[in-house]
Amino acid sequence: MDQYLDIKPEVAQALAAGKPVVALESTIISHGMPWPQNAETAFAVEDVIRAHGAVPATIAVIGGRLKAGLEKSEIEYLAKKGQAVTKASRRDLPVLCARHEDGATTVAATMIVAAMAGIQVFATGGIGGVHRGAEVTMDISADLEELARTPVLVVCAGAKSILDLGLTLEYLETKGVAVCGYQTDELPAFYTRTSGFGVDFRADTPAELAAAFAAQRALGYPGGMLCTNPIPEKWSMDPAVINAAIDQAVAESVAQGVKGKRVTPFLLARVKDITGGDSLESNIQLVLNNAALAADTAGELAKNT
Ligand code: PSU
Ligand code: MN
C-alpha cells in the first residue's frame, strides 16, 4: 500500500516524534480558487498551521506518487495548472498511480492519503455532499462515504448550499458519521454561520473536540468525524446575496447539463463570478480559521498519545 506513498521528511519526523500534523487538500487549490489567490491561500494556510504549533501536510498526486506534504514549488505548480489538473477522488488514485500522472485530491482522496501516512486531522473549506436534486441525479459526493470508512477528523466550515444540506446530514447520520458544531449547535453553511439544521454535538474547545475523536478511535470505529466551524462573523456573507448567487449557479448547471465530477467545480466558479469575488475573500478567511482550529485540535490529540 505504501509503495506509492511519499511522506515529506518534515512530516515524517513530526509523526515519528508524536508531534501534531494537519493534512490539507489540493482540489481547493486547483479547482476551488483562481490563480494567484489559490497559491497565496495554500501558503497562508500552511503558515497558520505552523503558527499554531503543527506541521502542515498538503496532499496531492504528483507524477503518480501520493504525496503527504508538498514543497512550495509543487503547490505553485498545481495552482498554476488549475482545472487542467485531474480532480482526484477515491476512484481516481489507482489510475493516476499506474499512469504516473498528477492529481489534485478532493476531501475523500486527501483522507485516504492522510490515513496511509498516519495523519489524523485534516483542515479544508467545504466538503462535498448530497446535491440538490440527488433523488433524481444520484449525485452524492464520495466525500461522505470516505467519512464513513476512513479514520480522519475533517475540520470544515460546513457545506455550501449548492448542496441539499438536510439530505447531506441525513446521509451522514445513516453512515454513522458524527457531525460536530464548533461553538455552535447549528450546521454552518460555509459563507454563513447558520443553516437552520442542527448538528449532533457541540464542542466549545479544541480539547473537547479532540476527546470526542480520541474516544471514537479508542472504540475502534472505522470511520472519520466531521467538525463544522462557522465562518468568522466579520467575513460571513449576507444570506440573501449568496443564496441568490447559488440558486442562479444551480439553475445554470441544470440548463447546461453539467454532470459528474464537473458539477462541483462548475458551481464553485459560477458562485464566485456572480458575487464578483466577494465570496472569494470569505472563502479564504474561513479556510484560515479552520486551519487554526485543526492545528489546535491536533495539538490536543498529540498530548494524549
Ligand atoms: N466544496 C467547496 N470547496 C471545494 C470543494 C467542495 O466549497 O473546494 C471540493 C473539495 O475538494 C471536495 C470536492 O472534496 O470539491 C467535492 O467534489 P464532488 O462534489 O465532485 O465530490
Ligand atoms: Mn458529484
mmCIF file of C-alpha atoms and ligand atoms in Angstrom:
data_model
loop_
_atom_site.group_PDB
_atom_site.id
_atom_site.type_symbol
_atom_site.label_atom_id
_atom_site.label_comp_id
_atom_site.label_asym_id
_atom_site.label_seq_id
_atom_site.Cartn_x
_atom_site.Cartn_y
_atom_site.Cartn_z
ATOM 1 C CA MET A 1 0.000 0.000 0.000
ATOM 2 C CA ASP A 2 2.856 2.393 0.854
ATOM 3 C CA GLN A 3 4.538 1.550 -2.444
ATOM 4 C CA TYR A 4 3.104 4.719 -3.959
ATOM 5 C CA LEU A 5 3.356 6.953 -0.878
ATOM 6 C CA ASP A 6 5.953 9.705 -0.301
ATOM 7 C CA ILE A 7 5.878 11.381 3.102
ATOM 8 C CA LYS A 8 7.760 14.696 3.152
ATOM 9 C CA PRO A 9 10.708 14.364 5.591
ATOM 10 C CA GLU A 10 9.491 17.199 7.843
ATOM 11 C CA VAL A 11 6.092 15.482 8.106
ATOM 12 C CA ALA A 12 7.599 12.035 8.715
ATOM 13 C CA GLN A 13 9.785 13.432 11.501
ATOM 14 C CA ALA A 14 6.850 15.148 13.179
ATOM 15 C CA LEU A 15 4.754 11.972 13.005
ATOM 16 C CA ALA A 16 7.583 9.828 14.374
ATOM 17 C CA ALA A 17 8.030 12.267 17.257
ATOM 18 C CA GLY A 18 4.285 12.322 18.019
ATOM 19 C CA LYS A 19 4.020 15.997 17.094
ATOM 20 C CA PRO A 20 0.816 17.435 15.635
ATOM 21 C CA VAL A 21 0.386 17.313 11.854
ATOM 22 C CA VAL A 22 -2.518 18.702 9.810
ATOM 23 C CA ALA A 23 -3.379 17.465 6.320
ATOM 24 C CA LEU A 24 -4.651 19.840 3.621
ATOM 25 C CA GLU A 25 -6.356 19.050 0.324
ATOM 26 C CA SER A 26 -5.360 20.229 -3.141
ATOM 27 C CA THR A 27 -8.600 20.286 -5.166
ATOM 28 C CA ILE A 28 -9.312 23.523 -3.327
ATOM 29 C CA ILE A 29 -6.072 24.823 -4.898
ATOM 30 C CA SER A 30 -6.611 23.646 -8.490
ATOM 31 C CA HIS A 31 -10.410 23.737 -8.760
ATOM 32 C CA GLY A 32 -11.623 25.731 -5.766
ATOM 33 C CA MET A 33 -9.927 29.107 -6.242
ATOM 34 C CA PRO A 34 -8.397 31.092 -9.116
ATOM 35 C CA TRP A 35 -4.689 31.836 -9.620
ATOM 36 C CA PRO A 36 -2.903 33.513 -7.865
ATOM 37 C CA GLN A 37 -5.172 33.597 -4.786
ATOM 38 C CA ASN A 38 -5.119 29.782 -4.739
ATOM 39 C CA ALA A 39 -1.334 29.606 -4.240
ATOM 40 C CA GLU A 40 -1.293 32.537 -1.813
ATOM 41 C CA THR A 41 -4.030 30.881 0.256
ATOM 42 C CA ALA A 42 -2.308 27.487 0.226
ATOM 43 C CA PHE A 43 0.866 29.086 1.593
ATOM 44 C CA ALA A 44 -1.037 31.200 4.136
ATOM 45 C CA VAL A 45 -2.875 28.118 5.410
ATOM 46 C CA GLU A 46 0.416 26.302 5.951
ATOM 47 C CA ASP A 47 1.723 29.362 7.835
ATOM 48 C CA VAL A 48 -1.318 29.426 10.139
ATOM 49 C CA ILE A 49 -0.830 25.745 10.947
ATOM 50 C CA ARG A 50 2.811 26.357 11.813
ATOM 51 C CA ALA A 51 1.880 29.394 13.921
ATOM 52 C CA HIS A 52 -0.424 27.083 15.882
ATOM 53 C CA GLY A 53 2.387 24.635 16.545
ATOM 54 C CA ALA A 54 1.624 21.922 13.986
ATOM 55 C CA VAL A 55 3.262 20.775 10.767
ATOM 56 C CA PRO A 56 1.216 21.177 7.554
ATOM 57 C CA ALA A 57 0.999 18.352 5.012
ATOM 58 C CA THR A 58 -0.654 19.439 1.780
ATOM 59 C CA ILE A 59 -1.685 16.321 -0.120
ATOM 60 C CA ALA A 60 -1.744 15.680 -3.889
ATOM 61 C CA VAL A 61 -0.638 13.170 -6.513
ATOM 62 C CA ILE A 62 2.494 14.237 -8.419
ATOM 63 C CA GLY A 63 3.741 12.036 -11.226
ATOM 64 C CA GLY A 64 1.822 9.086 -9.810
ATOM 65 C CA ARG A 65 3.254 9.473 -6.285
ATOM 66 C CA LEU A 66 0.852 10.032 -3.385
ATOM 67 C CA LYS A 67 2.422 12.998 -1.608
ATOM 68 C CA ALA A 68 1.839 13.630 2.086
ATOM 69 C CA GLY A 69 3.422 17.078 2.257
ATOM 70 C CA LEU A 70 4.235 19.224 -0.760
ATOM 71 C CA GLU A 71 7.117 21.555 -1.495
ATOM 72 C CA LYS A 72 6.211 25.173 -2.274
ATOM 73 C CA SER A 73 7.173 24.617 -5.903
ATOM 74 C CA GLU A 74 4.706 21.696 -6.112
ATOM 75 C CA ILE A 75 1.888 23.790 -4.646
ATOM 76 C CA GLU A 76 2.648 26.542 -7.136
ATOM 77 C CA TYR A 77 2.685 24.027 -9.995
ATOM 78 C CA LEU A 78 -0.811 22.737 -9.103
ATOM 79 C CA ALA A 79 -2.078 26.278 -8.553
ATOM 80 C CA LYS A 80 -0.911 27.439 -11.981
ATOM 81 C CA LYS A 81 -2.240 24.363 -13.778
ATOM 82 C CA GLY A 82 -5.639 24.923 -12.178
ATOM 83 C CA GLN A 83 -8.523 22.992 -13.687
ATOM 84 C CA ALA A 84 -6.128 21.248 -16.104
ATOM 85 C CA VAL A 85 -5.047 19.042 -13.177
ATOM 86 C CA THR A 86 -7.160 15.924 -12.744
ATOM 87 C CA LYS A 87 -9.587 16.304 -9.858
ATOM 88 C CA ALA A 88 -8.853 13.122 -7.939
ATOM 89 C CA SER A 89 -11.329 11.437 -5.634
ATOM 90 C CA ARG A 90 -11.175 7.843 -4.276
ATOM 91 C CA ARG A 91 -11.746 6.119 -7.621
ATOM 92 C CA ASP A 92 -9.032 8.132 -9.393
ATOM 93 C CA LEU A 93 -5.985 7.433 -7.209
ATOM 94 C CA PRO A 94 -5.114 3.952 -8.560
ATOM 95 C CA VAL A 95 -5.305 5.078 -12.190
ATOM 96 C CA LEU A 96 -3.110 8.134 -11.517
ATOM 97 C CA CYS A 97 -0.546 5.946 -9.697
ATOM 98 C CA ALA A 98 -0.484 3.438 -12.554
ATOM 99 C CA ARG A 99 -0.080 6.144 -15.180
ATOM 100 C CA HIS A 100 2.393 8.327 -13.256
ATOM 101 C CA GLU A 101 0.044 11.291 -13.567
ATOM 102 C CA ASP A 102 -0.815 14.304 -11.408
ATOM 103 C CA GLY A 103 -3.991 14.745 -9.402
ATOM 104 C CA ALA A 104 -5.444 17.322 -7.049
ATOM 105 C CA THR A 105 -7.025 15.432 -4.181
ATOM 106 C CA THR A 106 -10.601 16.017 -3.003
ATOM 107 C CA VAL A 107 -11.608 15.619 0.637
ATOM 108 C CA ALA A 108 -12.123 11.877 0.050
ATOM 109 C CA ALA A 109 -8.751 11.269 -1.617
ATOM 110 C CA THR A 110 -6.948 13.512 0.887
ATOM 111 C CA MET A 111 -8.418 11.473 3.758
ATOM 112 C CA ILE A 112 -7.140 8.266 2.143
ATOM 113 C CA VAL A 113 -3.579 9.554 1.785
ATOM 114 C CA ALA A 114 -3.629 11.199 5.229
ATOM 115 C CA ALA A 115 -4.693 7.926 6.848
ATOM 116 C CA MET A 116 -1.995 5.996 4.943
ATOM 117 C CA ALA A 117 0.596 8.452 6.249
ATOM 118 C CA GLY A 118 -0.748 8.337 9.827
ATOM 119 C CA ILE A 119 -2.185 11.861 9.892
ATOM 120 C CA GLN A 120 -5.365 12.170 11.969
ATOM 121 C CA VAL A 121 -6.530 15.741 11.428
ATOM 122 C CA PHE A 122 -7.369 17.489 8.159
ATOM 123 C CA ALA A 123 -8.461 21.089 7.505
ATOM 124 C CA THR A 124 -10.378 22.305 4.478
ATOM 125 C CA GLY A 125 -13.034 24.798 3.389
ATOM 126 C CA GLY A 126 -16.123 22.853 2.434
ATOM 127 C CA ILE A 127 -16.896 19.190 1.865
ATOM 128 C CA GLY A 128 -18.865 17.577 -0.915
ATOM 129 C CA GLY A 129 -22.305 16.191 -0.084
ATOM 130 C CA VAL A 130 -25.728 15.324 -1.408
ATOM 131 C CA HIS A 131 -26.545 17.662 -4.291
ATOM 132 C CA ARG A 132 -29.903 19.330 -4.726
ATOM 133 C CA GLY A 133 -31.972 17.055 -6.923
ATOM 134 C CA ALA A 134 -29.941 13.974 -5.931
ATOM 135 C CA GLU A 135 -33.173 11.995 -5.614
ATOM 136 C CA VAL A 136 -33.116 12.043 -9.432
ATOM 137 C CA THR A 137 -29.426 12.510 -10.370
ATOM 138 C CA MET A 138 -27.924 10.377 -7.564
ATOM 139 C CA ASP A 139 -25.147 12.982 -7.330
ATOM 140 C CA ILE A 140 -23.736 12.292 -3.883
ATOM 141 C CA SER A 141 -20.097 13.118 -3.188
ATOM 142 C CA ALA A 142 -17.653 10.309 -2.437
ATOM 143 C CA ASP A 143 -16.538 12.534 0.462
ATOM 144 C CA LEU A 144 -19.475 11.233 2.512
ATOM 145 C CA GLU A 145 -18.586 7.568 2.003
ATOM 146 C CA GLU A 146 -14.994 8.338 2.888
ATOM 147 C CA LEU A 147 -16.056 9.941 6.166
ATOM 148 C CA ALA A 148 -17.824 6.672 6.919
ATOM 149 C CA ARG A 149 -14.778 4.491 6.335
ATOM 150 C CA THR A 150 -11.501 6.370 6.904
ATOM 151 C CA PRO A 151 -10.396 7.477 10.379
ATOM 152 C CA VAL A 152 -9.613 11.152 9.884
ATOM 153 C CA LEU A 153 -11.116 14.181 11.654
ATOM 154 C CA VAL A 154 -12.116 16.695 8.965
ATOM 155 C CA VAL A 155 -12.461 20.334 10.013
ATOM 156 C CA CYS A 156 -14.542 22.370 7.555
ATOM 157 C CA ALA A 157 -16.912 25.359 7.531
ATOM 158 C CA GLY A 158 -19.950 23.205 6.868
ATOM 159 C CA ALA A 159 -21.194 22.746 3.339
ATOM 160 C CA LYS A 160 -22.295 25.253 0.758
ATOM 161 C CA SER A 161 -25.952 25.402 -0.060
ATOM 162 C CA ILE A 162 -25.066 24.357 -3.611
ATOM 163 C CA LEU A 163 -25.856 21.094 -1.775
ATOM 164 C CA ASP A 164 -29.008 19.877 -0.077
ATOM 165 C CA LEU A 165 -27.797 20.380 3.484
ATOM 166 C CA GLY A 166 -30.682 18.474 5.060
ATOM 167 C CA LEU A 167 -30.096 15.402 2.896
ATOM 168 C CA THR A 168 -26.342 15.639 3.462
ATOM 169 C CA LEU A 169 -26.926 15.435 7.242
ATOM 170 C CA GLU A 170 -29.356 12.525 6.804
ATOM 171 C CA TYR A 171 -26.778 10.654 4.759
ATOM 172 C CA LEU A 172 -24.057 11.221 7.355
ATOM 173 C CA GLU A 173 -26.399 10.031 10.094
ATOM 174 C CA THR A 174 -27.166 6.836 8.173
ATOM 175 C CA LYS A 175 -23.449 6.223 7.702
ATOM 176 C CA GLY A 176 -22.725 6.774 11.395
ATOM 177 C CA VAL A 177 -20.638 9.898 10.933
ATOM 178 C CA ALA A 178 -20.794 12.271 13.903
ATOM 179 C CA VAL A 179 -21.064 15.946 12.974
ATOM 180 C CA CYS A 180 -19.706 18.429 15.487
ATOM 181 C CA GLY A 181 -20.569 22.113 15.602
ATOM 182 C CA TYR A 182 -17.634 24.124 16.908
ATOM 183 C CA GLN A 183 -19.041 26.618 19.396
ATOM 184 C CA THR A 184 -22.419 26.245 17.709
ATOM 185 C CA ASP A 185 -25.486 23.991 17.778
ATOM 186 C CA GLU A 186 -26.242 24.601 14.128
ATOM 187 C CA LEU A 187 -24.609 23.407 10.942
ATOM 188 C CA PRO A 188 -22.824 26.377 9.368
ATOM 189 C CA ALA A 189 -23.433 26.852 5.638
ATOM 190 C CA PHE A 190 -19.916 27.852 4.617
ATOM 191 C CA TYR A 191 -20.488 31.540 3.718
ATOM 192 C CA THR A 192 -22.970 31.974 6.550
ATOM 193 C CA ARG A 193 -22.835 30.899 10.196
ATOM 194 C CA THR A 194 -26.235 29.261 10.298
ATOM 195 C CA SER A 195 -28.352 26.943 8.164
ATOM 196 C CA GLY A 196 -31.362 26.067 10.286
ATOM 197 C CA PHE A 197 -30.126 22.454 10.664
ATOM 198 C CA GLY A 198 -28.844 21.103 13.977
ATOM 199 C CA VAL A 199 -25.556 19.251 14.468
ATOM 200 C CA ASP A 200 -25.124 16.053 16.518
ATOM 201 C CA PHE A 201 -22.940 17.533 19.194
ATOM 202 C CA ARG A 202 -21.261 20.747 20.112
ATOM 203 C CA ALA A 203 -17.644 21.237 21.175
ATOM 204 C CA ASP A 204 -16.513 24.520 22.651
ATOM 205 C CA THR A 205 -12.773 23.907 22.829
ATOM 206 C CA PRO A 206 -10.168 22.043 20.758
ATOM 207 C CA ALA A 207 -9.685 19.735 23.763
ATOM 208 C CA GLU A 208 -13.370 18.737 23.730
ATOM 209 C CA LEU A 209 -13.253 18.042 20.020
ATOM 210 C CA ALA A 210 -10.035 16.032 20.373
ATOM 211 C CA ALA A 211 -11.568 13.993 23.216
ATOM 212 C CA ALA A 212 -14.559 13.028 21.065
ATOM 213 C CA PHE A 213 -12.347 11.912 18.202
ATOM 214 C CA ALA A 214 -9.953 10.069 20.533
ATOM 215 C CA ALA A 215 -12.903 8.172 22.041
ATOM 216 C CA GLN A 216 -14.099 7.179 18.589
ATOM 217 C CA ARG A 217 -10.621 5.888 17.715
ATOM 218 C CA ALA A 218 -10.417 4.025 21.012
ATOM 219 C CA LEU A 219 -13.745 2.349 20.257
ATOM 220 C CA GLY A 220 -12.251 1.049 17.028
ATOM 221 C CA TYR A 221 -14.759 2.640 14.675
ATOM 222 C CA PRO A 222 -13.613 2.511 11.092
ATOM 223 C CA GLY A 223 -14.703 5.988 10.022
ATOM 224 C CA GLY A 224 -13.883 9.608 10.478
ATOM 225 C CA MET A 225 -15.611 12.552 12.106
ATOM 226 C CA LEU A 226 -16.714 15.921 10.764
ATOM 227 C CA CYS A 227 -16.226 19.185 12.620
ATOM 228 C CA THR A 228 -18.052 22.200 11.222
ATOM 229 C CA ASN A 229 -16.571 25.549 12.213
ATOM 230 C CA PRO A 230 -18.595 28.674 11.401
ATOM 231 C CA ILE A 231 -17.011 31.385 9.258
ATOM 232 C CA PRO A 232 -15.854 34.300 11.470
ATOM 233 C CA GLU A 233 -18.653 36.878 11.867
ATOM 234 C CA LYS A 234 -16.596 39.563 10.156
ATOM 235 C CA TRP A 235 -16.357 37.547 6.950
ATOM 236 C CA SER A 236 -19.802 35.985 6.880
ATOM 237 C CA MET A 237 -21.957 36.959 3.905
ATOM 238 C CA ASP A 238 -25.495 38.255 3.514
ATOM 239 C CA PRO A 239 -27.581 35.074 3.104
ATOM 240 C CA ALA A 240 -29.878 36.748 0.546
ATOM 241 C CA VAL A 241 -26.937 37.672 -1.697
ATOM 242 C CA ILE A 242 -25.138 34.364 -1.508
ATOM 243 C CA ASN A 243 -28.277 32.246 -1.819
ATOM 244 C CA ALA A 244 -29.401 34.147 -4.912
ATOM 245 C CA ALA A 245 -25.988 33.507 -6.484
ATOM 246 C CA ILE A 246 -26.160 29.830 -5.571
ATOM 247 C CA ASP A 247 -29.682 29.447 -6.974
ATOM 248 C CA GLN A 248 -28.557 31.040 -10.239
ATOM 249 C CA ALA A 249 -25.459 28.802 -10.448
ATOM 250 C CA VAL A 250 -27.521 25.655 -9.813
ATOM 251 C CA ALA A 251 -30.059 26.682 -12.474
ATOM 252 C CA GLU A 252 -27.256 27.242 -14.999
ATOM 253 C CA SER A 253 -25.676 23.871 -14.269
ATOM 254 C CA VAL A 254 -29.024 22.151 -14.868
ATOM 255 C CA ALA A 255 -29.685 24.148 -18.057
ATOM 256 C CA GLN A 256 -26.205 23.361 -19.410
ATOM 257 C CA GLY A 257 -26.431 19.681 -18.490
ATOM 258 C CA VAL A 258 -23.288 19.727 -16.323
ATOM 259 C CA LYS A 259 -22.759 16.224 -14.897
ATOM 260 C CA GLY A 260 -20.496 14.053 -12.761
ATOM 261 C CA LYS A 261 -17.292 15.393 -11.284
ATOM 262 C CA ARG A 262 -17.649 18.697 -13.167
ATOM 263 C CA VAL A 263 -20.700 19.760 -11.170
ATOM 264 C CA THR A 264 -18.984 20.980 -8.008
ATOM 265 C CA PRO A 265 -16.141 22.931 -9.724
ATOM 266 C CA PHE A 266 -18.712 24.492 -12.097
ATOM 267 C CA LEU A 267 -20.902 25.659 -9.220
ATOM 268 C CA LEU A 268 -17.972 26.977 -7.186
ATOM 269 C CA ALA A 269 -16.645 29.014 -10.118
ATOM 270 C CA ARG A 270 -20.068 30.415 -11.025
ATOM 271 C CA VAL A 271 -20.849 31.448 -7.445
ATOM 272 C CA LYS A 272 -17.540 33.266 -7.263
ATOM 273 C CA ASP A 273 -18.146 35.049 -10.597
ATOM 274 C CA ILE A 274 -21.740 36.018 -9.791
ATOM 275 C CA THR A 275 -20.753 37.506 -6.427
ATOM 276 C CA GLY A 276 -17.919 39.426 -8.075
ATOM 277 C CA GLY A 277 -15.155 37.999 -5.940
ATOM 278 C CA ASP A 278 -16.664 38.937 -2.557
ATOM 279 C CA SER A 279 -17.171 35.266 -1.844
ATOM 280 C CA LEU A 280 -13.519 34.509 -2.573
ATOM 281 C CA GLU A 281 -12.268 36.626 0.332
ATOM 282 C CA SER A 282 -14.776 34.955 2.662
ATOM 283 C CA ASN A 283 -13.676 31.562 1.351
ATOM 284 C CA ILE A 284 -10.007 32.343 2.058
ATOM 285 C CA GLN A 285 -10.741 33.600 5.579
ATOM 286 C CA LEU A 286 -12.784 30.574 6.589
ATOM 287 C CA VAL A 287 -10.068 28.194 5.420
ATOM 288 C CA LEU A 288 -7.517 30.023 7.577
ATOM 289 C CA ASN A 289 -9.930 29.844 10.512
ATOM 290 C CA ASN A 290 -10.349 26.078 10.025
ATOM 291 C CA ALA A 291 -6.591 25.565 9.788
ATOM 292 C CA ALA A 292 -6.103 27.198 13.185
ATOM 293 C CA LEU A 293 -8.757 25.004 14.830
ATOM 294 C CA ALA A 294 -7.391 21.853 13.173
ATOM 295 C CA ALA A 295 -3.850 22.633 14.358
ATOM 296 C CA ASP A 296 -5.026 23.298 17.915
ATOM 297 C CA THR A 297 -7.035 20.066 17.904
ATOM 298 C CA ALA A 298 -4.102 18.071 16.519
ATOM 299 C CA GLY A 299 -2.054 19.557 19.369
ATOM 300 C CA GLU A 300 -4.597 18.282 21.910
ATOM 301 C CA LEU A 301 -4.620 14.819 20.334
ATOM 302 C CA ALA A 302 -0.819 14.715 20.391
ATOM 303 C CA LYS A 303 -0.856 15.448 24.150
ATOM 304 C CA ASN A 304 -2.873 12.335 24.871
ATOM 305 C CA THR A 305 -0.999 9.853 22.710
HETATM 306 N N1 PSU B 1 -16.812 22.417 -1.757
HETATM 307 C C1 PSU B 1 -16.249 23.623 -1.567
HETATM 308 N N2 PSU B 1 -14.980 23.837 -1.988
HETATM 309 C C2 PSU B 1 -14.254 22.858 -2.609
HETATM 310 C C3 PSU B 1 -14.858 21.571 -2.790
HETATM 311 C C4 PSU B 1 -16.141 21.408 -2.353
HETATM 312 O O1 PSU B 1 -16.878 24.500 -1.012
HETATM 313 O O2 PSU B 1 -13.102 23.104 -2.996
HETATM 314 C C5 PSU B 1 -14.061 20.478 -3.425
HETATM 315 C C6 PSU B 1 -13.431 19.594 -2.334
HETATM 316 O O3 PSU B 1 -12.189 19.119 -2.802
HETATM 317 C C7 PSU B 1 -14.416 18.453 -2.233
HETATM 318 C C8 PSU B 1 -14.821 18.289 -3.667
HETATM 319 O O4 PSU B 1 -13.868 17.265 -1.704
HETATM 320 O O5 PSU B 1 -14.932 19.615 -4.162
HETATM 321 C C9 PSU B 1 -16.122 17.522 -3.817
HETATM 322 O O6 PSU B 1 -16.335 17.259 -5.154
HETATM 323 P P1 PSU B 1 -17.540 16.278 -5.550
HETATM 324 O O7 PSU B 1 -18.783 17.008 -5.160
HETATM 325 O O8 PSU B 1 -17.391 16.120 -7.041
HETATM 326 O O9 PSU B 1 -17.329 15.007 -4.793
HETATM 327 MN MN MN B 2 -20.728 14.534 -7.595
#
